Short mmCIF file of C-alpha atoms in Angstrom, two decimals:
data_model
loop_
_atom_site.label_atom_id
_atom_site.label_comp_id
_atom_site.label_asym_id
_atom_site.label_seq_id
_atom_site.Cartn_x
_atom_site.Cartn_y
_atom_site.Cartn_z
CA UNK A 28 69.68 111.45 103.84
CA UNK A 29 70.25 110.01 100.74
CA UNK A 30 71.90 113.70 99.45
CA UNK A 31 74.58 113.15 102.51
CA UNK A 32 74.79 109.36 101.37
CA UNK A 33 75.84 109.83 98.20
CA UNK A 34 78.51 112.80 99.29
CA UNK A 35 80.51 110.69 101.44
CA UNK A 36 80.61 107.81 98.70
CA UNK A 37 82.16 110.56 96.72
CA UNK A 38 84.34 111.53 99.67
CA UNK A 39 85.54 108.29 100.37
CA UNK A 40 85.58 107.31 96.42
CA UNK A 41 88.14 110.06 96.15
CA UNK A 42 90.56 108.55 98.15
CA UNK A 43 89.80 105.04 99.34
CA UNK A 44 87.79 104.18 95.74
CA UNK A 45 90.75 105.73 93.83
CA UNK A 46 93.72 103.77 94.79
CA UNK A 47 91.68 100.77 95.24
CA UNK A 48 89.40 101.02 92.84
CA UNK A 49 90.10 97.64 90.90
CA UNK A 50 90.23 95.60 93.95
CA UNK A 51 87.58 97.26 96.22
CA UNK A 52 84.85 100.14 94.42
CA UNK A 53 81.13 100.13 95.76
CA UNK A 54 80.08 97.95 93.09
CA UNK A 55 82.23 94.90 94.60
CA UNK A 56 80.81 95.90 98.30
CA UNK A 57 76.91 96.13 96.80
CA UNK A 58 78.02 92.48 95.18
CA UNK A 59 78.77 91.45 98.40
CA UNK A 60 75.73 92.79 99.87
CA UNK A 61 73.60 91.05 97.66
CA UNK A 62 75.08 87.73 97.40
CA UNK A 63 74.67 87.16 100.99
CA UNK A 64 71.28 88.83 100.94
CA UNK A 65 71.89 91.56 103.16
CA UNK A 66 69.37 94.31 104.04
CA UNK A 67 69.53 97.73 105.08
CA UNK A 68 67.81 100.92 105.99
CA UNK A 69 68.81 104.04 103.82
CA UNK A 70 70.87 105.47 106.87
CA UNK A 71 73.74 108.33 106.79
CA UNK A 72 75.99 105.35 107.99
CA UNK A 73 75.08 102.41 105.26
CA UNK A 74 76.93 99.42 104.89
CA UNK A 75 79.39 101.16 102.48
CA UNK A 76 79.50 104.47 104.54
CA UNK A 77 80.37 102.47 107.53
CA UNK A 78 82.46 100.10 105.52
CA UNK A 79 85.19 102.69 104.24
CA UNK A 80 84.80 104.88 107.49
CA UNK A 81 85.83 101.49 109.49
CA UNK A 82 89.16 101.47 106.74
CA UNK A 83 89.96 105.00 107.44
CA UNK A 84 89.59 104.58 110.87
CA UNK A 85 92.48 101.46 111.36
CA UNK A 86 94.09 103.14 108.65
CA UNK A 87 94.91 106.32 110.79
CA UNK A 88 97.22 106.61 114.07
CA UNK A 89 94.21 107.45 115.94
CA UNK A 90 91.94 105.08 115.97
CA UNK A 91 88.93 106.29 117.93
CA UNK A 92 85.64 106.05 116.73
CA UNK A 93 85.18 110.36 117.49
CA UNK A 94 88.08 110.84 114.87
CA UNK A 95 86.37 108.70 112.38
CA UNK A 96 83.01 110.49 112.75
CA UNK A 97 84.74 113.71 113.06
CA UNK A 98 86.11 112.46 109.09
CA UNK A 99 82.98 112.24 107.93
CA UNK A 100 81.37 115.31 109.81
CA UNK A 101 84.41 117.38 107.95
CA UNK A 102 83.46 115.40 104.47
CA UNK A 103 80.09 117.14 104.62
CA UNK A 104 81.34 120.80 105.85
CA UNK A 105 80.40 123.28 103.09
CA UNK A 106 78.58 121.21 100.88
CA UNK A 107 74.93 122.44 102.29
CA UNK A 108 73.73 119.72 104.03
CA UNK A 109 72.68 118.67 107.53
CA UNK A 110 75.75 118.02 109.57
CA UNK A 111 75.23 114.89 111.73
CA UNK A 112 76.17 114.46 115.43
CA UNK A 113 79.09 114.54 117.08
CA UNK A 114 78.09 111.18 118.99
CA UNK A 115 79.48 107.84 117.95
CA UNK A 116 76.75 105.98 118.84
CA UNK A 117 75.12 106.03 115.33
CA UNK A 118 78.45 104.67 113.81
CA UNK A 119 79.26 102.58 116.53
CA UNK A 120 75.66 100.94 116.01
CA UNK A 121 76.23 100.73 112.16
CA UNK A 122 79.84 98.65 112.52
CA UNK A 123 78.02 96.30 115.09
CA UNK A 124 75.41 95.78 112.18
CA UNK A 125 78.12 94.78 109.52
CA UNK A 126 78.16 91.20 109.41
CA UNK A 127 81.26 88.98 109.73
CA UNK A 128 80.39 86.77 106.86
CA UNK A 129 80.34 90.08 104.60
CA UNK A 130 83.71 91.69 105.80
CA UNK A 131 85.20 87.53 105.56
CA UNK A 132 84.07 87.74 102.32
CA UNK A 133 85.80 90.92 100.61
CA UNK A 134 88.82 89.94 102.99
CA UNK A 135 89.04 87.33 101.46
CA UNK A 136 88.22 88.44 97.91
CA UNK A 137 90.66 91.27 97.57
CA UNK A 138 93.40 88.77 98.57
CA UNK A 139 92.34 86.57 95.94
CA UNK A 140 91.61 89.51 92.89
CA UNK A 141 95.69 90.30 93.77
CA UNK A 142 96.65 86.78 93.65
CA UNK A 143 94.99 86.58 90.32
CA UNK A 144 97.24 89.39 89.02
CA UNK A 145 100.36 87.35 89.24
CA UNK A 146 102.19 86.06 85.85
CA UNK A 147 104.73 83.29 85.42
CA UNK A 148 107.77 85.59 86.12
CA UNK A 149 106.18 85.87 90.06
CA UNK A 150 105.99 81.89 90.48
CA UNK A 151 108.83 79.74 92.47
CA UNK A 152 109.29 76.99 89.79
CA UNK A 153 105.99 77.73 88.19
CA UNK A 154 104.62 76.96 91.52
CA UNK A 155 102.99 79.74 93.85
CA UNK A 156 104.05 80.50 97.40
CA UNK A 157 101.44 80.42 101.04
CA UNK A 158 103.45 80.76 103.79
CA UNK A 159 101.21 80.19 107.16
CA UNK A 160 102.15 81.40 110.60
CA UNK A 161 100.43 82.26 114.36
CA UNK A 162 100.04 84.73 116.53
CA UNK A 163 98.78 86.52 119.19
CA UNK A 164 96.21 89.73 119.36
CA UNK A 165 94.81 91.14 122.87
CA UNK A 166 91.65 92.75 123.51
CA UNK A 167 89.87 94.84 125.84
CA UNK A 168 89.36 93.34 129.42
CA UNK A 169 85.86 92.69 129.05
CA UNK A 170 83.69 89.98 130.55
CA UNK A 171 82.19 88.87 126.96
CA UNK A 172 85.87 88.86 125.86
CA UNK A 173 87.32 87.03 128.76
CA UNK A 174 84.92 84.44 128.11
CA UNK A 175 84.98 84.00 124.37
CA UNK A 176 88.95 84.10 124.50
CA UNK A 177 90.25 83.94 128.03
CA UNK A 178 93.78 85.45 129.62
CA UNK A 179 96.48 82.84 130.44
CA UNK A 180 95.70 80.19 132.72
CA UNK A 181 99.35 81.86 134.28
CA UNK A 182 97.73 85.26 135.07
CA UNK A 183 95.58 85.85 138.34
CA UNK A 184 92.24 87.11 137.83
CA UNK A 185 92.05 90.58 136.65
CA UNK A 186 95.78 90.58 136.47
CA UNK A 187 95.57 89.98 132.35
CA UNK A 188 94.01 90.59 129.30
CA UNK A 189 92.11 88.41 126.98
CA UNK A 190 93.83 87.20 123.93
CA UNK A 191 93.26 85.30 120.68
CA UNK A 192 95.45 83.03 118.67
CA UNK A 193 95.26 83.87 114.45
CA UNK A 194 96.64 81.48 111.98
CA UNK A 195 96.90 83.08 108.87
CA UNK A 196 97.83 82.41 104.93
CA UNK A 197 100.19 84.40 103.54
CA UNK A 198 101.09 85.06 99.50
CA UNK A 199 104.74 84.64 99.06
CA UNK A 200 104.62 86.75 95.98
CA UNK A 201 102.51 89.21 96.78
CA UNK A 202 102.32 89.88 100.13
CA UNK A 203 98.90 89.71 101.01
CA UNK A 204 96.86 87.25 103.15
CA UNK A 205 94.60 84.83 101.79
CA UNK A 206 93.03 82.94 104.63
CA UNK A 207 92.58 83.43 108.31
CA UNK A 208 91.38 81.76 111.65
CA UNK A 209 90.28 82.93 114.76
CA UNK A 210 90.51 80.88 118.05
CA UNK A 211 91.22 80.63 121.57
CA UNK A 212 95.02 80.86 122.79
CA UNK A 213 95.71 77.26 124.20
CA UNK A 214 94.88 76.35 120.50
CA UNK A 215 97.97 74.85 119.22
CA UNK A 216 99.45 76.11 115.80
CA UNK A 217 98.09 73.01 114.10
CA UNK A 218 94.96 73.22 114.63
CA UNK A 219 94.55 76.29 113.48
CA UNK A 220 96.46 75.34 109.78
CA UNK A 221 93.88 72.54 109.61
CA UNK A 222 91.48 74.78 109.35
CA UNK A 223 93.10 77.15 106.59
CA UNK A 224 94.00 74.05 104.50
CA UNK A 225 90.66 74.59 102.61
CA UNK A 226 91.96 77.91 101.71
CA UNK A 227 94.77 76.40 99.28
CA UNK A 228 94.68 75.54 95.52
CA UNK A 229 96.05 73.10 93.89
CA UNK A 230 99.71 73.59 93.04
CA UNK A 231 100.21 75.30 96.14
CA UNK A 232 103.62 74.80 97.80
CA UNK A 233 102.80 75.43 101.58
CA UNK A 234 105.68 76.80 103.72
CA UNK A 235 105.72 76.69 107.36
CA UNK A 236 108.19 76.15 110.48
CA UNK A 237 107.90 73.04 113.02
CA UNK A 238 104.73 73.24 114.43
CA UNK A 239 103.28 72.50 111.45
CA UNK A 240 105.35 69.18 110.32
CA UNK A 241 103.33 66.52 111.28
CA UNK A 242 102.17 63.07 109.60
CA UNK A 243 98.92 63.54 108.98
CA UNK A 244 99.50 67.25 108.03
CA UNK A 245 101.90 66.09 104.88
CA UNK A 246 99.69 63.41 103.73
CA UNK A 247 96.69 66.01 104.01
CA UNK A 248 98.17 68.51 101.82
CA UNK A 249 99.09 65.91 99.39
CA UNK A 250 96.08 64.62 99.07
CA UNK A 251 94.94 68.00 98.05
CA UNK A 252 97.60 68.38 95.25
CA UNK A 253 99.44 70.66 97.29
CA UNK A 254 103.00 70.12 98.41
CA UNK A 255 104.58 71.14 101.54
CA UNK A 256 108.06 72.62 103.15
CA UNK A 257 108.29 72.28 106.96
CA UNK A 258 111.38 72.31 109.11
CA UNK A 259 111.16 69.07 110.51
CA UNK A 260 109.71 69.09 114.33
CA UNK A 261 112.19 68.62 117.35
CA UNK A 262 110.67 65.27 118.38
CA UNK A 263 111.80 63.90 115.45
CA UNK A 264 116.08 62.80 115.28
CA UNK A 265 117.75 63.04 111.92
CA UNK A 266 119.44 60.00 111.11
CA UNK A 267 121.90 60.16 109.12
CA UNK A 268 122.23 56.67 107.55
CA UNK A 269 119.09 56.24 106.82
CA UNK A 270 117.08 57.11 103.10
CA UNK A 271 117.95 57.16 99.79
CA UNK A 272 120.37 59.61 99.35
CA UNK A 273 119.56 62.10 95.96
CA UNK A 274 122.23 64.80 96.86
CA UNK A 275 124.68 65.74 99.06
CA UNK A 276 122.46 66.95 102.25
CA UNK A 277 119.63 65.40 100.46
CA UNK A 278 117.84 61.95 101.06
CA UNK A 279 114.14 60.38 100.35
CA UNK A 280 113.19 58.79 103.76
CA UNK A 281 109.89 56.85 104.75
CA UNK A 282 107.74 58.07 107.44
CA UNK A 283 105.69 55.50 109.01
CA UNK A 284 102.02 56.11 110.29
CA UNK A 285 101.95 56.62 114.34
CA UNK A 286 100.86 53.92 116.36
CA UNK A 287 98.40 56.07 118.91
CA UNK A 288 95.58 58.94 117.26
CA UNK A 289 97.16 62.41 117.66
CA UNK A 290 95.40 65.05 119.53
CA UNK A 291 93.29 67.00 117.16
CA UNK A 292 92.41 64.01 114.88
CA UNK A 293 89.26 62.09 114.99
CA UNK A 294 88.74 57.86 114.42
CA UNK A 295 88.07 57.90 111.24
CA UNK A 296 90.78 60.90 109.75
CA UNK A 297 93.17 58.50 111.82
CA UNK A 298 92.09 55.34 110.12
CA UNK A 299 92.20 57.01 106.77
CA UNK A 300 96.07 57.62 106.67
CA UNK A 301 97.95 55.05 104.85
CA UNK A 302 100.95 52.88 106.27
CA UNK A 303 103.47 55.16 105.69
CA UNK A 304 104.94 58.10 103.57
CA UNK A 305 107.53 59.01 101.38
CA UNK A 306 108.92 62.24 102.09
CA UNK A 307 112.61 64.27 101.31
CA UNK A 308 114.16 65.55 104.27
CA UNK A 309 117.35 68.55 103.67
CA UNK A 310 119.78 69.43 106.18
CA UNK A 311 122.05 72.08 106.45
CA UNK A 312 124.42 73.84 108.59
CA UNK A 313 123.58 78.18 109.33
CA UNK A 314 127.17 79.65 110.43
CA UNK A 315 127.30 83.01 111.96
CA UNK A 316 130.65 84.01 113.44
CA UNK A 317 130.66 84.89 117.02
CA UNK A 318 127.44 82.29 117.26
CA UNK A 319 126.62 78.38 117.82
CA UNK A 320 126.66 76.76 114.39
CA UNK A 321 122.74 75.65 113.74
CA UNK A 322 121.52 72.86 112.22
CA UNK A 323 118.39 73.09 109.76
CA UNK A 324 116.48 69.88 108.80
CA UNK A 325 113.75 70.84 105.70
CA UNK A 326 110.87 68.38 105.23
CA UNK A 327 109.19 68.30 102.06
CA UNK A 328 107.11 66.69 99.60
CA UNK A 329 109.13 68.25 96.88
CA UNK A 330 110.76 64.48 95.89
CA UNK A 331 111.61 65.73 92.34
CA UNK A 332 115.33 66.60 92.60
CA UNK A 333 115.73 67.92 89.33
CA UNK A 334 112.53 70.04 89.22
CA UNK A 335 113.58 71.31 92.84
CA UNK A 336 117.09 71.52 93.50
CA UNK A 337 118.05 71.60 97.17
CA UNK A 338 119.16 74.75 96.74
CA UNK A 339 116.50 76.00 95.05
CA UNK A 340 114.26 74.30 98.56
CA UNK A 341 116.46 76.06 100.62
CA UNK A 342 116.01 79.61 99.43
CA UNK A 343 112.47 79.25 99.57
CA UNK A 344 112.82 78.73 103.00
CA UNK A 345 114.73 81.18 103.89
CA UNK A 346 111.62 83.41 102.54
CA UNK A 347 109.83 82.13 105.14
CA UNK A 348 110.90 84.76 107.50
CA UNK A 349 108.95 87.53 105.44
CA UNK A 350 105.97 86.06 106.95
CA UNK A 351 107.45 87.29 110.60
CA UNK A 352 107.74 90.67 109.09
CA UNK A 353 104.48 90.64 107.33
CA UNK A 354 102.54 89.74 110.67
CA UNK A 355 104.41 92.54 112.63
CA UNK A 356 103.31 95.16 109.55
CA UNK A 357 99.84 94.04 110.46
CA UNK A 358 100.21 93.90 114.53
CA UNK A 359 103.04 96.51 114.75
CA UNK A 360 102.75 99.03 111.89
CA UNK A 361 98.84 98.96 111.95
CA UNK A 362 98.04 98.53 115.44
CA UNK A 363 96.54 95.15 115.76
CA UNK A 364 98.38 93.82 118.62
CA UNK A 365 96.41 95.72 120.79
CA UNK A 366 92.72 96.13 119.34
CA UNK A 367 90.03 98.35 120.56
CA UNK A 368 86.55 96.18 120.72
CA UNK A 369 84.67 95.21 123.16
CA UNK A 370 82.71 91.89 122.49
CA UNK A 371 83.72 89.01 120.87
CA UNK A 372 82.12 89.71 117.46
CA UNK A 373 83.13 93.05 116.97
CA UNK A 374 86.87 91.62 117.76
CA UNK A 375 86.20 89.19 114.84
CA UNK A 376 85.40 92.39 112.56
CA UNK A 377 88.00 94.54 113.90
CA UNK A 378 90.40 91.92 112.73
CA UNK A 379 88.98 91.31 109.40
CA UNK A 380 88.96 95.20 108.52
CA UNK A 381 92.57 95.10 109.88
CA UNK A 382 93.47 92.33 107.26
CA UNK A 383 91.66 94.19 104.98
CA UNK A 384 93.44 97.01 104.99
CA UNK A 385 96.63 95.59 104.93
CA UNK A 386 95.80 93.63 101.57
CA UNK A 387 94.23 96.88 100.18
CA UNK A 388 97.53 98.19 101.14
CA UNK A 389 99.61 95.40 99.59
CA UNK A 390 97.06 95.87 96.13
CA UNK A 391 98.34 99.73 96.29
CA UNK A 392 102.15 98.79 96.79
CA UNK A 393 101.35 96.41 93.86
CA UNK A 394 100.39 98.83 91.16
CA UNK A 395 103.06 101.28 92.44
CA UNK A 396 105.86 98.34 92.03
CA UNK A 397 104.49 96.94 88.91
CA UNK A 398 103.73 100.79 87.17
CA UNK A 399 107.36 101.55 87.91
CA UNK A 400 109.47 98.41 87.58
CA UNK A 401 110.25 97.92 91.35
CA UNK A 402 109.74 94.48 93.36
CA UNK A 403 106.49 95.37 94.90
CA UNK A 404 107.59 93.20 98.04
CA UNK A 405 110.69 95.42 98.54
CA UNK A 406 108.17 98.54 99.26
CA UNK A 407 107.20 99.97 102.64
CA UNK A 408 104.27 98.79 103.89
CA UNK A 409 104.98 102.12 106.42
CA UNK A 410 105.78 104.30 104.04
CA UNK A 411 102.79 103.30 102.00
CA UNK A 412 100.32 104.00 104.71
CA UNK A 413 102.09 107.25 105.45
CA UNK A 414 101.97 107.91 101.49
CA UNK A 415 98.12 107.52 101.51
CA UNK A 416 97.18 109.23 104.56
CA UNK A 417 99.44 112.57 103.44
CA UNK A 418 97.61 112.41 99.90
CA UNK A 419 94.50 112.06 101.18
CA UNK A 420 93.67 115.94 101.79
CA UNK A 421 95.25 116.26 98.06
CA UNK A 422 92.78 113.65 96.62
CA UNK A 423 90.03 114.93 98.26
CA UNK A 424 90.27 118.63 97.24
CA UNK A 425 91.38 118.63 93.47
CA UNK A 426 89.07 117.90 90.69
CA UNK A 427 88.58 114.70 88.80
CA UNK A 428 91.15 115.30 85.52
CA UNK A 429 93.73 116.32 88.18
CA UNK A 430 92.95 113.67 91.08
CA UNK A 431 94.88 111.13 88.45
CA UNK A 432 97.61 112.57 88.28
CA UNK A 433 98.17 113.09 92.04
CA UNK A 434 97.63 109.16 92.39
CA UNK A 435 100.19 108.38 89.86
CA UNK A 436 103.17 110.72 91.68
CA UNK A 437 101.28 108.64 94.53
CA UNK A 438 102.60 105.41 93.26
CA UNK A 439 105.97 107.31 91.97
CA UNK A 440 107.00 108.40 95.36
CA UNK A 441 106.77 104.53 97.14
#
């Protein structure tokens, strides 16, 4: 057992371990292990085993549990040892065993070990870049499913499938996410950013569209040394005459606390906001020919004209939308619109191996932009993927002096 253990960490070391090697070798996963006091049997399928044959598996178009234990039934062809069973059942059994707290954690530690890469020329005004966002990911019609994250109160019974709302934390600069929460779908945008707010550092600049531009929301993530960039919610009318003007499309106005307690806010977080707030609201007009003209209102707590120009605001905005396209990478490009798992927890995982992926992803379009002087961000996340998974046979077959050069004309082809 411990003969066909150790093969498959070389297996998956070749190709997995290689091109993630800073951001995700055994040693970080045995870290992880052991910091949250995990224990486990020497099985064929141990947490790493399972751990990189889970990657592989959302990794690849086909995502069925057979092809990933067919993988690792071909990793151990010819090399003299027992050959295990065709039957998923052992590896189903060993991803059910994974714990969610342990694939959170290296989730969210490979986001951060990329985030720590960035330098000074990566920064927006010496300031880095989240960007959060929703959406939607459906799941097997199950009756554990159904109940932990129920259809549309629209659909008839049996007519619909159960979904779950993400909110999730994206890196401007890199690409990558850095936080992410799971709920039900009647859970409104807000409520989910609430709970990612934790996630942030100080200096942050938070950018998000109107769901998120609320009162107590602005005053929260400046009370956290954070700022924030919102387009300003519908509800709200833009009057012109009012504020201080600092620039032509440019004005501080005063927000004053609301008289009732907002859904999703307790006594006491209601009591604690003060009277009102000082914000900077930008408008601006979006002309397309052959469309309506659109008008844009900003909110920020960016007051500092001459750090932030209103240009300079506006651009960063306009970034926003990378977000969209980084979510339908993830959902679209990966397959996690639709995902494959049939209880609640193991929906939890699948999605956290999902996000996974994509940042170990981001980490290898990363090196490949950086080692060749191209903006990492202007890669393809497809082409990537594709990149790896025609390389892997490659990486797997040629010895180690020559398995470093084939990941270097890796990173030259992106």
């Amino acid at each position: 057992m411990t003969l066909r253990v150790q093969i498959l960490k070389d297996k998956f070391n070749s190709y997995l371990g290689l091109p993630f090697k800073e951001l995700l070798p055994a040693s970080v996963i045995e870290q992880a292990l052991s910091e949250l006091k995990i224990r486990y049997y020497q099985r064929l399928f141990d947490p790493i085993v399972t751990l990189w044959a889970f990657l592989a598996q959302v990794l690849d178009t086909d995502k069925s549990c057979h092809n990933a234990v067919s993988k690792v039934i071909a990793y151990l062809a010819g090399q003299g040892v027992e050959i295990p069973s065709t039957d998923t059942s052992a590896y189903c059994q060993a991803r059910s065993r994974l714990p969610e707290k342990f694939l959170e954690k290296l989730f969210s530690q490979v986001g951060q070990s990329l985030e720590e890469k960035l330098g000074t020329e990566h920064l927006w005004c010496g300031r880095n870049v989240k960007v959060i966002d929703g959406s939607t990911v459906s799941m097997p019609d199950t009756v554990e499913n159904q109940k932990a994250y129920p259809q549309p109160k629209t659909q008839k019974a049996g007519c619909g499938f159960p979904i779950a709302k993400i909110g999730v934390i994206f890196s401007l600069a890199t690409g990558a996410a850095v936080a992410l929460c799971i709920d039900v779908l009647n859970t409104h945008d807000i409520k989910l950013a609430r709970n990612l707010y934790s996630f942030l550092k100080p200096n942050d600049v938070l950018v998000g569209d109107r769901a998120f531009c609320a009162y107590a929301d602005m005053f929260t993530i400046k009370n956290i040394n954070c700022d924030a960039v919102f387009r300003k919610h519908q509800s709200r009318t833009t009057a012109m005459r009012k504020g201080k003007i600092v620039g032509d499309c440019d004005k501080l106005v005063t927000w004053y606390k609301p008289k009732t307690c907002s859904k999703g806010l307790n006594k006491d977080e209601f009591n604690a906001l003060p009277p009102s707030i000082t914000v900077r609201e930008i408008y601006y007009y979006i002309v397309i020919p052959g469309f309506r003209t659109q008008q844009v209102s900003l909110i920020t707590t960016l007051l500092d004209e001459g750090t932030y120009s209103t240009l300079a605001i506006v651009g960063l905005y306009g970034q926003r939308w990378d977000v969209e396209l980084d979510l339908r990478h993830i959902k679209t490009t990966l397959g996690m619109d639709v995902l494959r798992c049939k209880t609640p927890s193991m929906v939890r995982k699948e999605i956290y191996v999902y996000l996974l992926a994509y940042n170990l992803l981001r980490s290898l379009m990363w090196s490949a932009g950086t080692t060749y002087s191209t903006p990492p961000l202007r890669l393809s996340l497809q082409g990537t993927r594709h990149h790896l998974n025609n390389f892997i046979p490659e990486l797997l077959a040629a010895i180690s002096t020559k398995r470093l050069k084939i990941y270097r004309t890796l990173l030259e082809w992106h």
